[in-house]
């Protein structure tokens, strides 16, 4: 199809504003899927995504509408995947911005709309869920107009659920979103905006062809990484895979690469023909770096190989996940994993537990620190145990956070941000009722339950988004926990000096409550370097005997002792002290449930 | 043909009432069956007679409440038992009349173990004991009057509602009677029992306070001159008693790993590496006896390893050194070093019978944990 009859667009929305429902309805209205075959929310393929109402991996679906080829490119819905969202948007000329008529503009609405505008996309605003009794289409339209400019009256009003107004959205896509303007005669160039892994066919790249065309069996090159492979199959989704001989300029489709390693083909890279390569890649590729790190250990040490296999398999589909083996004295063998952000970490953890049936101990998350030693050496630290002793300065990542709340919660949000070492940047009114607050915060302060606190202090009304902006020096210290004088590596934290005392006290109190009394006094300490900042003693047991033991009791008492011995084997040994796994769990949970 | 077993246990299960905390094999309300049961006991003894040595050292008649058994049947039983240097019968205070005391004495019994448990009326009620505090004292006097010069009192501590002062009072009362021997047990509230159901929460509330009771018992009794010769057992020392060794010799046989024969329902025997337990069911026991057969039994073969472990487990309950020869294979050497460093265990190198282990007083208070550590 010629480029003037092609339209490439995304649907962007805050979580639960109806993106997936609209996508489903589009497939129905265009007869891409019959109503009977319609599995609710076709585009979300993983159970986990459906449950959380988010989409991790983008797909693109081709539909036909009134003689036009429309490619609907799905975007990931969350803050951790901003880079992926921006790649998806780069593959489009326009975006349908969906806003819930009852909720109005939310933080990700703003973030996504700004991303779309930055990518020079035509933004087509839509107010959804107008059938809901509490819908306020006028108010929401006004907020959108305030956000992206234009007239509130131009905002389309639909109900994706009932299908009302969906054909008007498609008409508007054709009329208002520009056709692609690549050069069909130039050497081929395509943007990889997503990839996926199939166990039989290897890495599948989702691409938007910008210039020229690609043919099946052609030798291809990924320009930034230099990866070479053959295009085993080209095609598009409609909504199932349809093979095709060529992908032409302006079109969106997939390339089956046969590559066995997802990390060899990165989102944002440019594909070209190895025979007649383009002069240069498309703009915008960047290597995404993990920002949040945490140790993952199997609760049952025998499950270590299972964890390793599971991570390998997840990694196939998730190039952003990194991991390396880590050995903890207290928790045994595990992996230190790097994630794009908190949600990414949660998703990985849940998939490991749910899809791979693993029981995990997860250490407190930390961010990437840049450390300069007294000797002038610079290093990046991902694990508190790697923190050098002689430190000149430590820098930590900062974010620019935007929080959108009804105005009565502004005070609560400011209070929370201040507690978390945030500095206020500015505040804007989105409408009479709603405010966007911009704060700069250390990422480290956000990775531990910031989002839950934000939600609970605003009765669930706040929405939140962030971007990492830079690294800044901070008064950061390493807080160690010692049991009977032995540091417990898995419990070390890097923390701001001002919070160290409170956290150390909480850790020590919790451990004292959780570690059973031993045959000797056990001091439990929290320390910064050699300075102990909190201390408790678990007093020694005073008695531990089997009350009586005569001829009739011997077998039973012996079995009791054997069980006692077996129980000890399940304990984690810290020096001479036996610490039940539950104690570690309780302390690690402390990071989640009390600040 | 005679065997080598020198220790005989006889079980008399009848009780007037089952106390809430009790986990022994007992039978309540079968008054008419004493005769047939004693008959079956004697039949079993006859069947196993060949296991016993010509000279039996100890006989222990335990229960239940042996002294609740009809006098004529009790006498018939006692007179049929082999004579021995130590013949002990367990008694509940409320059942000890001057007549019963005399009966025991006349039937060759030379030691009585009296289940006092506590001298506090309310605590006796918590334990569902039938006796009143006065019954305990009176029973003791009846036994003395009948000529018993070796009487043991059982005390229980850690009773729900028992304050430290109650415990002190119990020990003082017991000491005032001047028994040759005392057994002091911490109350074991077994999960799922009626007792735990009723008192479990109180016990949890008390648990911190109870922690120190064992120490207190040991402290008070040793201060009064008693020898703490086993985890839960105390006796007047030989040097004060004209050389009489007042330890419970029957029980000492268990702790030293000797073989023993047990007859009666639920009774356990250990002979030459095999352990068996008779059925706890009275009708089955009597019926098989009627057929001239041994009662149904659970059999356990004790491997060499298990026997060594038991040697350690039992031997470390005593105040005398445990000889390591023969058991060192089941000990964890690292644990031993650790426990020595904690001053819980003393390793005696080159004693009279080779290397030996003794627990320090604190090690004995923690004996269960220490043993679990030591067993590799």
JSON list of C-alpha atoms in Angstrom, two decimals, chain A residues 463-533:
[
{"chain": "A", "resi": 463, "resn": "UNK", "atom": "CA", "xyz": [-0.73, 9.66, 40.38]},
{"chain": "A", "resi": 464, "resn": "UNK", "atom": "CA", "xyz": [3.00, 9.66, 39.99]},
{"chain": "A", "resi": 465, "resn": "UNK", "atom": "CA", "xyz": [5.62, 9.62, 37.30]},
{"chain": "A", "resi": 466, "resn": "UNK", "atom": "CA", "xyz": [9.33, 10.29, 37.19]},
{"chain": "A", "resi": 467, "resn": "UNK", "atom": "CA", "xyz": [12.43, 10.68, 35.07]},
{"chain": "A", "resi": 468, "resn": "UNK", "atom": "CA", "xyz": [15.97, 10.15, 36.22]},
{"chain": "A", "resi": 469, "resn": "UNK", "atom": "CA", "xyz": [17.71, 13.50, 35.75]},
{"chain": "A", "resi": 470, "resn": "UNK", "atom": "CA", "xyz": [21.24, 13.31, 37.15]},
{"chain": "A", "resi": 471, "resn": "UNK", "atom": "CA", "xyz": [23.55, 12.14, 39.90]},
{"chain": "A", "resi": 472, "resn": "UNK", "atom": "CA", "xyz": [24.16, 14.35, 42.94]},
{"chain": "A", "resi": 473, "resn": "UNK", "atom": "CA", "xyz": [26.41, 14.15, 45.92]},
{"chain": "A", "resi": 474, "resn": "UNK", "atom": "CA", "xyz": [24.70, 13.05, 49.12]},
{"chain": "A", "resi": 475, "resn": "UNK", "atom": "CA", "xyz": [25.55, 12.41, 52.75]},
{"chain": "A", "resi": 476, "resn": "UNK", "atom": "CA", "xyz": [25.31, 8.71, 52.36]},
{"chain": "A", "resi": 477, "resn": "UNK", "atom": "CA", "xyz": [26.61, 6.10, 54.74]},
{"chain": "A", "resi": 478, "resn": "UNK", "atom": "CA", "xyz": [26.74, 2.36, 54.81]},
{"chain": "A", "resi": 479, "resn": "UNK", "atom": "CA", "xyz": [24.72, 0.92, 57.65]},
{"chain": "A", "resi": 480, "resn": "UNK", "atom": "CA", "xyz": [25.78, -2.53, 58.78]},
{"chain": "A", "resi": 481, "resn": "UNK", "atom": "CA", "xyz": [23.94, -4.95, 61.00]},
{"chain": "A", "resi": 482, "resn": "UNK", "atom": "CA", "xyz": [26.04, -7.17, 63.25]},
{"chain": "A", "resi": 483, "resn": "UNK", "atom": "CA", "xyz": [24.85, -10.28, 65.02]},
{"chain": "A", "resi": 484, "resn": "UNK", "atom": "CA", "xyz": [27.23, -11.38, 67.77]},
{"chain": "A", "resi": 485, "resn": "UNK", "atom": "CA", "xyz": [29.85, -9.13, 66.20]},
{"chain": "A", "resi": 486, "resn": "UNK", "atom": "CA", "xyz": [29.48, -10.65, 62.72]},
{"chain": "A", "resi": 487, "resn": "UNK", "atom": "CA", "xyz": [28.28, -8.29, 59.99]},
{"chain": "A", "resi": 488, "resn": "UNK", "atom": "CA", "xyz": [25.30, -9.71, 58.11]},
{"chain": "A", "resi": 489, "resn": "UNK", "atom": "CA", "xyz": [26.06, -8.85, 54.51]},
{"chain": "A", "resi": 490, "resn": "UNK", "atom": "CA", "xyz": [22.51, -9.23, 53.26]},
{"chain": "A", "resi": 491, "resn": "UNK", "atom": "CA", "xyz": [21.23, -6.62, 55.70]},
{"chain": "A", "resi": 492, "resn": "UNK", "atom": "CA", "xyz": [23.69, -3.83, 54.90]},
{"chain": "A", "resi": 493, "resn": "UNK", "atom": "CA", "xyz": [22.17, -0.66, 53.49]},
{"chain": "A", "resi": 494, "resn": "UNK", "atom": "CA", "xyz": [23.36, 2.53, 51.94]},
{"chain": "A", "resi": 495, "resn": "UNK", "atom": "CA", "xyz": [21.31, 5.23, 53.53]},
{"chain": "A", "resi": 496, "resn": "UNK", "atom": "CA", "xyz": [21.25, 8.95, 54.17]},
{"chain": "A", "resi": 497, "resn": "UNK", "atom": "CA", "xyz": [22.99, 9.84, 57.39]},
{"chain": "A", "resi": 498, "resn": "UNK", "atom": "CA", "xyz": [19.84, 11.44, 58.83]},
{"chain": "A", "resi": 499, "resn": "UNK", "atom": "CA", "xyz": [17.80, 8.26, 58.45]},
{"chain": "A", "resi": 500, "resn": "UNK", "atom": "CA", "xyz": [20.51, 5.91, 59.63]},
{"chain": "A", "resi": 501, "resn": "UNK", "atom": "CA", "xyz": [19.73, 6.09, 63.33]},
{"chain": "A", "resi": 502, "resn": "UNK", "atom": "CA", "xyz": [16.00, 5.40, 62.97]},
{"chain": "A", "resi": 503, "resn": "UNK", "atom": "CA", "xyz": [16.52, 2.60, 60.52]},
{"chain": "A", "resi": 504, "resn": "UNK", "atom": "CA", "xyz": [19.30, 1.03, 62.58]},
{"chain": "A", "resi": 505, "resn": "UNK", "atom": "CA", "xyz": [17.07, 1.08, 65.65]},
{"chain": "A", "resi": 506, "resn": "UNK", "atom": "CA", "xyz": [14.18, -0.52, 63.76]},
{"chain": "A", "resi": 507, "resn": "UNK", "atom": "CA", "xyz": [16.40, -3.25, 62.31]},
{"chain": "A", "resi": 508, "resn": "UNK", "atom": "CA", "xyz": [17.91, -4.09, 65.66]},
{"chain": "A", "resi": 509, "resn": "UNK", "atom": "CA", "xyz": [14.53, -4.18, 67.41]},
{"chain": "A", "resi": 510, "resn": "UNK", "atom": "CA", "xyz": [13.05, -6.42, 64.80]},
{"chain": "A", "resi": 511, "resn": "UNK", "atom": "CA", "xyz": [15.98, -8.82, 64.86]},
{"chain": "A", "resi": 512, "resn": "UNK", "atom": "CA", "xyz": [15.88, -9.02, 68.62]},
{"chain": "A", "resi": 513, "resn": "UNK", "atom": "CA", "xyz": [12.25, -10.03, 68.42]},
{"chain": "A", "resi": 514, "resn": "UNK", "atom": "CA", "xyz": [12.81, -12.57, 65.67]},
{"chain": "A", "resi": 515, "resn": "UNK", "atom": "CA", "xyz": [16.02, -14.37, 66.60]},
{"chain": "A", "resi": 516, "resn": "UNK", "atom": "CA", "xyz": [15.37, -17.12, 69.12]},
{"chain": "A", "resi": 517, "resn": "UNK", "atom": "CA", "xyz": [17.39, -17.08, 72.30]},
{"chain": "A", "resi": 518, "resn": "UNK", "atom": "CA", "xyz": [20.61, -19.03, 72.05]},
{"chain": "A", "resi": 519, "resn": "UNK", "atom": "CA", "xyz": [22.80, -20.72, 74.60]},
{"chain": "A", "resi": 520, "resn": "UNK", "atom": "CA", "xyz": [24.74, -17.48, 75.03]},
{"chain": "A", "resi": 521, "resn": "UNK", "atom": "CA", "xyz": [24.02, -13.75, 75.00]},
{"chain": "A", "resi": 522, "resn": "UNK", "atom": "CA", "xyz": [23.80, -12.41, 71.46]},
{"chain": "A", "resi": 523, "resn": "UNK", "atom": "CA", "xyz": [24.40, -8.71, 70.89]},
{"chain": "A", "resi": 524, "resn": "UNK", "atom": "CA", "xyz": [22.63, -7.27, 67.86]},
{"chain": "A", "resi": 525, "resn": "UNK", "atom": "CA", "xyz": [24.07, -4.00, 66.62]},
{"chain": "A", "resi": 526, "resn": "UNK", "atom": "CA", "xyz": [23.61, -1.48, 63.88]},
{"chain": "A", "resi": 527, "resn": "UNK", "atom": "CA", "xyz": [26.80, 0.35, 62.99]},
{"chain": "A", "resi": 528, "resn": "UNK", "atom": "CA", "xyz": [28.17, 2.95, 60.64]},
{"chain": "A", "resi": 529, "resn": "UNK", "atom": "CA", "xyz": [31.75, 1.90, 60.16]},
{"chain": "A", "resi": 530, "resn": "UNK", "atom": "CA", "xyz": [33.11, 1.23, 63.64]},
{"chain": "A", "resi": 531, "resn": "UNK", "atom": "CA", "xyz": [30.49, 3.38, 65.34]},
{"chain": "A", "resi": 532, "resn": "UNK", "atom": "CA", "xyz": [27.59, 1.45, 66.86]},
{"chain": "A", "resi": 533, "resn": "UNK", "atom": "CA", "xyz": [24.38, 3.45, 66.63]}
]
